[in-house]
mmCIF file of C-alpha atoms and ligand atoms in Angstrom:
data_model
loop_
_atom_site.group_PDB
_atom_site.id
_atom_site.type_symbol
_atom_site.label_atom_id
_atom_site.label_comp_id
_atom_site.label_asym_id
_atom_site.label_seq_id
_atom_site.Cartn_x
_atom_site.Cartn_y
_atom_site.Cartn_z
ATOM 1 C CA MET A 1 12.038 11.302 -6.664
ATOM 2 C CA MET A 2 13.804 10.171 -3.540
ATOM 3 C CA THR A 3 16.045 12.352 -1.410
ATOM 4 C CA SER A 4 19.732 11.599 -1.629
ATOM 5 C CA SER A 5 19.927 10.350 1.950
ATOM 6 C CA ALA A 6 17.174 7.797 1.244
ATOM 7 C CA ASP A 7 18.909 6.885 -1.975
ATOM 8 C CA ALA A 8 22.090 6.140 -0.072
ATOM 9 C CA ASP A 9 20.145 3.523 1.887
ATOM 10 C CA HIS A 10 18.970 1.693 -1.182
ATOM 11 C CA GLY A 11 19.958 -1.892 -1.802
ATOM 12 C CA ALA A 12 21.514 -2.295 1.603
ATOM 13 C CA HIS A 13 18.409 -2.622 3.784
ATOM 14 C CA PRO A 14 15.393 -4.584 2.632
ATOM 15 C CA ILE A 15 12.414 -3.693 4.819
ATOM 16 C CA LEU A 16 10.132 -6.509 3.676
ATOM 17 C CA THR A 17 11.008 -9.869 2.180
ATOM 18 C CA ALA A 18 8.426 -12.434 1.048
ATOM 19 C CA SER A 19 10.013 -15.861 0.546
ATOM 20 C CA HIS A 20 8.147 -18.532 -1.416
ATOM 21 C CA ILE A 21 4.733 -17.459 -0.187
ATOM 22 C CA THR A 22 1.758 -19.620 -1.319
ATOM 23 C CA LYS A 23 -1.920 -19.309 -0.476
ATOM 24 C CA LYS A 24 -4.542 -21.880 -1.539
ATOM 25 C CA PHE A 25 -8.304 -21.342 -1.193
ATOM 26 C CA GLY A 26 -9.418 -25.025 -1.625
ATOM 27 C CA GLU A 27 -8.377 -26.005 -5.138
ATOM 28 C CA LEU A 28 -7.553 -22.428 -6.118
ATOM 29 C CA VAL A 29 -3.883 -21.361 -5.783
ATOM 30 C CA ALA A 30 -4.337 -17.595 -5.310
ATOM 31 C CA VAL A 31 -0.641 -16.944 -4.542
ATOM 32 C CA ASN A 32 1.874 -19.429 -5.934
ATOM 33 C CA ASP A 33 5.399 -19.598 -4.662
ATOM 34 C CA LEU A 34 5.925 -15.859 -4.834
ATOM 35 C CA SER A 35 9.148 -14.190 -3.613
ATOM 36 C CA PHE A 36 10.001 -10.437 -3.657
ATOM 37 C CA THR A 37 11.965 -7.848 -1.679
ATOM 38 C CA VAL A 38 10.953 -4.290 -0.839
ATOM 39 C CA GLU A 39 13.777 -1.878 -0.093
ATOM 40 C CA ARG A 40 13.512 0.623 2.744
ATOM 41 C CA GLY A 41 12.305 4.053 1.547
ATOM 42 C CA GLN A 42 11.120 2.940 -1.873
ATOM 43 C CA ILE A 43 7.759 2.956 -3.667
ATOM 44 C CA PHE A 44 7.160 -0.628 -4.812
ATOM 45 C CA GLY A 45 4.349 -1.325 -7.283
ATOM 46 C CA ILE A 46 2.290 -4.490 -7.822
ATOM 47 C CA ALA A 47 0.192 -4.956 -10.965
ATOM 48 C CA GLY A 48 -1.505 -7.788 -12.831
ATOM 49 C CA PRO A 49 -4.889 -8.865 -14.248
ATOM 50 C CA ASN A 50 -8.093 -9.121 -12.130
ATOM 51 C CA GLY A 51 -7.879 -12.081 -9.817
ATOM 52 C CA ALA A 52 -4.084 -12.335 -10.126
ATOM 53 C CA GLY A 53 -3.743 -12.508 -6.323
ATOM 54 C CA LYS A 54 -2.619 -8.933 -5.584
ATOM 55 C CA SER A 55 -4.994 -8.224 -2.709
ATOM 56 C CA THR A 56 -4.345 -11.727 -1.322
ATOM 57 C CA VAL A 57 -0.595 -10.832 -1.088
ATOM 58 C CA TYR A 58 -1.630 -7.903 1.085
ATOM 59 C CA ASN A 59 -3.848 -10.163 3.210
ATOM 60 C CA LEU A 60 -0.827 -12.500 3.740
ATOM 61 C CA ILE A 61 1.550 -9.675 4.645
ATOM 62 C CA THR A 62 -0.944 -8.242 7.143
ATOM 63 C CA GLY A 63 -1.702 -11.608 8.786
ATOM 64 C CA PHE A 64 -5.279 -12.157 7.631
ATOM 65 C CA TYR A 65 -4.752 -15.786 6.610
ATOM 66 C CA PRO A 66 -2.315 -18.583 7.379
ATOM 67 C CA PHE A 67 -0.078 -19.409 4.391
ATOM 68 C CA GLU A 68 2.959 -21.386 3.287
ATOM 69 C CA GLY A 69 6.368 -19.613 3.098
ATOM 70 C CA ARG A 70 7.776 -16.786 5.164
ATOM 71 C CA ILE A 71 7.620 -13.008 5.460
ATOM 72 C CA ASP A 72 10.278 -10.976 7.137
ATOM 73 C CA PHE A 73 9.715 -7.346 8.106
ATOM 74 C CA ASP A 74 12.230 -4.914 9.518
ATOM 75 C CA GLY A 75 14.639 -7.641 10.567
ATOM 76 C CA ARG A 76 12.189 -10.131 12.036
ATOM 77 C CA ASP A 77 10.072 -13.072 10.943
ATOM 78 C CA ILE A 78 6.431 -11.952 11.039
ATOM 79 C CA THR A 79 4.950 -15.163 9.607
ATOM 80 C CA GLY A 80 1.870 -16.230 11.536
ATOM 81 C CA LEU A 81 1.573 -13.080 13.646
ATOM 82 C CA GLN A 82 -1.953 -11.620 14.279
ATOM 83 C CA PRO A 83 -3.012 -8.557 12.206
ATOM 84 C CA HIS A 84 -2.982 -6.135 15.210
ATOM 85 C CA ARG A 85 0.591 -7.204 16.081
ATOM 86 C CA ILE A 86 1.718 -6.671 12.505
ATOM 87 C CA CYS A 87 0.138 -3.264 12.482
ATOM 88 C CA GLN A 88 1.825 -2.371 15.759
ATOM 89 C CA LEU A 89 5.163 -3.434 14.396
ATOM 90 C CA GLY A 90 4.716 -0.935 11.558
ATOM 91 C CA ILE A 91 2.716 -2.207 8.591
ATOM 92 C CA ALA A 92 -0.514 -0.315 7.707
ATOM 93 C CA ARG A 93 -2.808 -0.724 4.741
ATOM 94 C CA THR A 94 -5.881 0.689 3.053
ATOM 95 C CA PHE A 95 -8.562 -1.406 1.425
ATOM 96 C CA GLN A 96 -9.684 -1.605 -2.212
ATOM 97 C CA ILE A 97 -13.123 -0.216 -1.398
ATOM 98 C CA PRO A 98 -12.835 3.123 0.506
ATOM 99 C CA GLN A 99 -14.533 2.785 3.899
ATOM 100 C CA THR A 100 -14.769 5.307 6.703
ATOM 101 C CA PHE A 101 -16.966 5.398 9.785
ATOM 102 C CA PRO A 102 -19.416 8.026 8.390
ATOM 103 C CA SER A 103 -20.612 9.411 11.717
ATOM 104 C CA LEU A 104 -17.114 9.747 13.226
ATOM 105 C CA THR A 105 -15.410 13.100 12.766
ATOM 106 C CA VAL A 106 -12.060 13.455 10.892
ATOM 107 C CA GLU A 107 -10.265 13.907 14.185
ATOM 108 C CA LYS A 108 -11.898 10.902 15.863
ATOM 109 C CA SER A 109 -11.236 8.640 12.846
ATOM 110 C CA LEU A 110 -7.562 9.512 12.977
ATOM 111 C CA SER A 111 -7.532 8.983 16.731
ATOM 112 C CA VAL A 112 -8.903 5.490 16.276
ATOM 113 C CA GLY A 113 -5.979 4.775 13.911
ATOM 114 C CA ASN A 114 -3.484 6.136 16.415
ATOM 115 C CA ARG A 115 -4.902 4.076 19.291
ATOM 116 C CA PHE A 116 -4.875 0.916 17.127
ATOM 117 C CA GLY A 117 -1.264 1.443 16.153
ATOM 118 C CA ALA A 118 -0.011 1.926 19.793
ATOM 119 C CA PRO A 119 -2.542 0.820 22.450
ATOM 120 C CA GLY A 120 -2.237 2.803 25.675
ATOM 121 C CA ARG A 121 -0.041 5.437 24.056
ATOM 122 C CA PHE A 122 -2.577 7.780 22.455
ATOM 123 C CA ASP A 123 -0.781 10.803 21.071
ATOM 124 C CA PRO A 124 -3.104 13.738 20.243
ATOM 125 C CA ALA A 125 -0.166 15.907 19.081
ATOM 126 C CA TYR A 126 0.586 13.270 16.421
ATOM 127 C CA VAL A 127 -3.076 13.241 15.362
ATOM 128 C CA ASP A 128 -2.808 17.018 14.984
ATOM 129 C CA GLU A 129 0.290 16.529 12.821
ATOM 130 C CA ILE A 130 -1.628 14.155 10.562
ATOM 131 C CA ILE A 131 -4.561 16.556 10.316
ATOM 132 C CA ARG A 132 -2.122 19.244 9.163
ATOM 133 C CA PHE A 133 -0.515 16.850 6.694
ATOM 134 C CA LEU A 134 -3.951 16.090 5.273
ATOM 135 C CA ASP A 135 -4.706 19.844 5.219
ATOM 136 C CA MET A 136 -7.990 19.114 7.061
ATOM 137 C CA GLN A 137 -7.701 21.590 9.967
ATOM 138 C CA ALA A 138 -10.824 23.446 8.916
ATOM 139 C CA ILE A 139 -12.929 20.220 8.748
ATOM 140 C CA ARG A 140 -11.460 18.346 11.699
ATOM 141 C CA ARG A 141 -14.863 18.211 13.389
ATOM 142 C CA GLN A 142 -16.801 17.236 10.299
ATOM 143 C CA PRO A 143 -18.234 13.720 10.133
ATOM 144 C CA THR A 144 -16.306 11.719 7.496
ATOM 145 C CA GLY A 145 -19.575 10.774 5.773
ATOM 146 C CA GLN A 146 -19.610 14.391 4.420
ATOM 147 C CA LEU A 147 -16.217 13.999 2.654
ATOM 148 C CA ASN A 148 -16.071 13.465 -1.123
ATOM 149 C CA LEU A 149 -14.392 10.424 -2.547
ATOM 150 C CA LEU A 150 -10.935 12.098 -2.689
ATOM 151 C CA GLY A 151 -11.339 13.311 0.901
ATOM 152 C CA LYS A 152 -12.366 9.813 2.077
ATOM 153 C CA LYS A 153 -9.383 8.247 0.337
ATOM 154 C CA LYS A 154 -6.948 10.786 1.984
ATOM 155 C CA LEU A 155 -8.626 10.209 5.333
ATOM 156 C CA MET A 156 -8.212 6.449 5.051
ATOM 157 C CA MET A 157 -4.520 6.931 4.268
ATOM 158 C CA GLY A 158 -4.328 9.398 7.202
ATOM 159 C CA ALA A 159 -5.917 6.860 9.546
ATOM 160 C CA ALA A 160 -3.295 4.299 8.401
ATOM 161 C CA LEU A 161 -0.504 6.898 8.829
ATOM 162 C CA ALA A 162 -1.813 7.625 12.340
ATOM 163 C CA THR A 163 -0.711 4.130 13.380
ATOM 164 C CA ARG A 164 2.892 5.321 12.649
ATOM 165 C CA PRO A 165 3.706 2.741 10.003
ATOM 166 C CA LYS A 166 7.101 2.070 8.421
ATOM 167 C CA ILE A 167 5.287 0.611 5.410
ATOM 168 C CA LEU A 168 2.012 1.852 4.017
ATOM 169 C CA MET A 169 0.291 -0.552 1.594
ATOM 170 C CA LEU A 170 -2.288 0.920 -0.809
ATOM 171 C CA ASP A 171 -4.740 -1.267 -2.728
ATOM 172 C CA GLU A 172 -5.798 0.479 -5.951
ATOM 173 C CA PRO A 173 -5.948 3.992 -4.473
ATOM 174 C CA MET A 174 -6.768 5.575 -7.904
ATOM 175 C CA ALA A 175 -9.866 3.480 -8.566
ATOM 176 C CA GLY A 176 -12.923 5.618 -9.449
ATOM 177 C CA SER A 177 -10.859 8.856 -9.592
ATOM 178 C CA ASN A 178 -10.688 11.349 -12.416
ATOM 179 C CA THR A 179 -7.471 12.750 -13.965
ATOM 180 C CA SER A 180 -7.098 15.667 -11.604
ATOM 181 C CA GLU A 181 -7.854 13.517 -8.582
ATOM 182 C CA ILE A 182 -5.235 10.974 -9.742
ATOM 183 C CA LYS A 183 -2.647 13.789 -9.995
ATOM 184 C CA ASP A 184 -3.553 15.011 -6.511
ATOM 185 C CA LEU A 185 -3.332 11.486 -5.064
ATOM 186 C CA MET A 186 0.054 10.856 -6.748
ATOM 187 C CA ALA A 187 1.488 14.033 -5.233
ATOM 188 C CA PHE A 188 0.006 12.997 -1.860
ATOM 189 C CA ILE A 189 1.593 9.543 -2.032
ATOM 190 C CA ARG A 190 4.966 11.086 -2.922
ATOM 191 C CA ARG A 191 4.691 13.356 0.176
ATOM 192 C CA ILE A 192 3.981 10.383 2.406
ATOM 193 C CA ASN A 193 7.051 8.623 0.975
ATOM 194 C CA GLU A 194 9.424 11.620 1.008
ATOM 195 C CA ASP A 195 8.282 13.939 3.752
ATOM 196 C CA MET A 196 7.151 11.223 6.246
ATOM 197 C CA GLY A 197 9.801 8.712 5.230
ATOM 198 C CA VAL A 198 7.259 5.884 4.790
ATOM 199 C CA THR A 199 8.011 2.988 2.433
ATOM 200 C CA ILE A 200 5.072 2.489 0.097
ATOM 201 C CA ILE A 201 3.644 -0.624 -1.618
ATOM 202 C CA ILE A 202 0.984 0.208 -4.193
ATOM 203 C CA ILE A 203 -1.327 -2.067 -6.175
ATOM 204 C CA GLU A 204 -2.643 -0.175 -9.158
ATOM 205 C CA HIS A 205 -4.200 -0.824 -12.559
ATOM 206 C CA PHE A 206 -3.187 2.577 -14.042
ATOM 207 C CA MET A 207 0.177 1.725 -15.567
ATOM 208 C CA LYS A 208 1.087 5.396 -15.986
ATOM 209 C CA VAL A 209 0.720 5.927 -12.277
ATOM 210 C CA LEU A 210 3.058 2.959 -11.555
ATOM 211 C CA THR A 211 5.686 3.993 -14.130
ATOM 212 C CA GLU A 212 5.763 7.512 -12.754
ATOM 213 C CA LEU A 213 5.654 6.688 -9.088
ATOM 214 C CA THR A 214 7.501 3.371 -8.441
ATOM 215 C CA GLU A 215 11.135 2.368 -8.422
ATOM 216 C CA THR A 216 10.389 -1.356 -8.548
ATOM 217 C CA LEU A 217 7.427 -2.975 -10.231
ATOM 218 C CA LEU A 218 6.242 -6.610 -9.740
ATOM 219 C CA ILE A 219 3.815 -8.068 -12.243
ATOM 220 C CA ILE A 220 1.905 -11.168 -11.205
ATOM 221 C CA GLU A 221 -0.601 -13.444 -12.934
ATOM 222 C CA THR A 222 -2.486 -16.344 -11.409
ATOM 223 C CA GLY A 223 -0.444 -15.897 -8.248
ATOM 224 C CA SER A 224 3.003 -16.162 -9.891
ATOM 225 C CA GLU A 225 5.647 -13.606 -10.821
ATOM 226 C CA ILE A 226 5.823 -12.718 -14.482
ATOM 227 C CA CYS A 227 8.486 -10.022 -14.131
ATOM 228 C CA CYS A 228 10.005 -7.762 -11.500
ATOM 229 C CA GLY A 229 12.375 -4.811 -11.889
ATOM 230 C CA ASP A 230 12.465 -1.118 -12.753
ATOM 231 C CA PRO A 231 9.198 -0.021 -14.367
ATOM 232 C CA VAL A 232 10.682 0.900 -17.763
ATOM 233 C CA THR A 233 12.259 -2.563 -18.192
ATOM 234 C CA VAL A 234 9.177 -4.361 -16.846
ATOM 235 C CA THR A 235 6.634 -2.540 -19.068
ATOM 236 C CA SER A 236 8.712 -3.283 -22.175
ATOM 237 C CA ASP A 237 9.077 -6.992 -21.334
ATOM 238 C CA PRO A 238 7.330 -9.090 -24.005
ATOM 239 C CA ARG A 239 5.893 -11.447 -21.345
ATOM 240 C CA VAL A 240 4.247 -8.555 -19.536
ATOM 241 C CA ILE A 241 2.918 -7.054 -22.739
ATOM 242 C CA GLU A 242 1.514 -10.370 -23.876
ATOM 243 C CA SER A 243 -0.138 -11.379 -20.613
ATOM 244 C CA TYR A 244 -1.269 -8.039 -19.140
ATOM 245 C CA LEU A 245 -0.682 -4.847 -20.991
ATOM 246 C CA GLY A 246 -1.714 -5.865 -24.517
ATOM 247 C CA ASP A 247 -0.462 -4.775 -27.863
ATOM 248 C CA ALA A 248 -2.111 -1.337 -27.683
ATOM 249 C CA TYR A 249 0.204 -0.457 -24.807
ATOM 250 C CA ALA A 250 3.271 -1.684 -26.715
ATOM 251 C CA ASP A 251 2.234 0.547 -29.634
ATOM 252 C CA GLY A 252 2.186 3.516 -27.239
ATOM 253 C CA ASN A 253 -1.632 3.914 -27.252
HETATM 254 N N1 LIG B 23 -11.137 -15.366 0.976
HETATM 255 C C1 LIG B 23 -11.151 -15.972 -0.263
HETATM 256 N N2 LIG B 23 -11.713 -17.182 -0.421
HETATM 257 C C2 LIG B 23 -11.726 -17.799 -1.614
HETATM 258 N N3 LIG B 23 -11.107 -17.271 -2.706
HETATM 259 C C3 LIG B 23 -10.504 -16.102 -2.608
HETATM 260 C C4 LIG B 23 -10.482 -15.385 -1.363
HETATM 261 N N4 LIG B 23 -9.849 -14.219 -1.599
HETATM 262 C C5 LIG B 23 -9.479 -14.216 -2.897
HETATM 263 N N5 LIG B 23 -9.891 -15.304 -3.505
HETATM 264 C C6 LIG B 23 -9.643 -15.706 -4.912
HETATM 265 O O1 LIG B 23 -8.248 -15.613 -5.100
HETATM 266 C C7 LIG B 23 -7.904 -15.059 -6.406
HETATM 267 C C8 LIG B 23 -7.093 -13.838 -6.203
HETATM 268 O O2 LIG B 23 -7.913 -12.813 -5.668
HETATM 269 P P1 LIG B 23 -7.378 -11.340 -5.319
HETATM 270 O O3 LIG B 23 -8.505 -10.599 -4.668
HETATM 271 O O4 LIG B 23 -6.110 -11.501 -4.562
HETATM 272 O O5 LIG B 23 -7.062 -10.782 -6.791
HETATM 273 P P2 LIG B 23 -6.546 -9.314 -7.224
HETATM 274 O O6 LIG B 23 -5.359 -9.523 -8.029
HETATM 275 O O7 LIG B 23 -6.552 -8.457 -6.054
HETATM 276 O O8 LIG B 23 -7.791 -8.909 -8.203
HETATM 277 P P3 LIG B 23 -8.480 -7.501 -8.540
HETATM 278 O O9 LIG B 23 -7.581 -6.793 -9.514
HETATM 279 O O10 LIG B 23 -9.786 -7.896 -9.161
HETATM 280 O O11 LIG B 23 -8.626 -6.784 -7.242
HETATM 281 C C9 LIG B 23 -9.272 -14.841 -7.069
HETATM 282 O O12 LIG B 23 -9.534 -15.932 -7.877
HETATM 283 C C10 LIG B 23 -10.237 -14.709 -5.937
HETATM 284 O O13 LIG B 23 -11.558 -15.114 -6.312
HETATM 285 MG MG1 LIG B 24 -7.580 -6.754 -5.530
#
């Protein structure tokens, strides 16, 4: 769980606030008048059925599309800013499908992230720090194409961390992973949160991961909020069980 100093900050300082955000693709309302607040230092989870609008929320926060409503980050309105500006201000993300540049080495890949986060202020010592954090010193000159899925996922998170984010947004980081890889990734995400002090937003289908990892959980369906709160309360909410989790979950199966 959180350190006591981070706990002391809770409630007082939202780091990200989405206010009435709506995104339409033609007739389709992918995100529908959604509002939520992420507190500084927390792990905030988002879940919901396929096509609920979860990845689209990330695309709005990171400036990929114009939208209705407003998003505030770290005390300023970031609505309408370009993706590279939003990244430089301190929001980094990973994508649902793991992608690395296969011919680039581990070190080069992280350097690209570092340059993207702060153009003109490349910091090799910080890249070294990330390599140590990833425990990839021995393979720093290996092309990323040689990494296994777990390694690729950690490298993607490392490249995002190399931009020096205040928030790291993960889109289904557990997808395709087995039980031991999931354990490993959960511990890794906790270290990013606690040791590096980075606020985390995580989209995930594995409910057990969300209930163990997050302090606040937002459930959405067809772009709208169904329920938001602490994970124990949210996962026992009848609306959430009915629309998303199903009766098997309610019975403890
Ligand atoms: N660029 C786009 N153009 C048109 N429709 C889109 C676009 N991006 C997403 N959509 C649609 O918006 C809806 C929400 O998609 P989104 O990818 O946000 O869902 P999701 O909750 O991330 O789903 P999943 O769990 O499958 O990843 C879907 O109906 C999707 O087809
Ligand atoms: Mg998605």
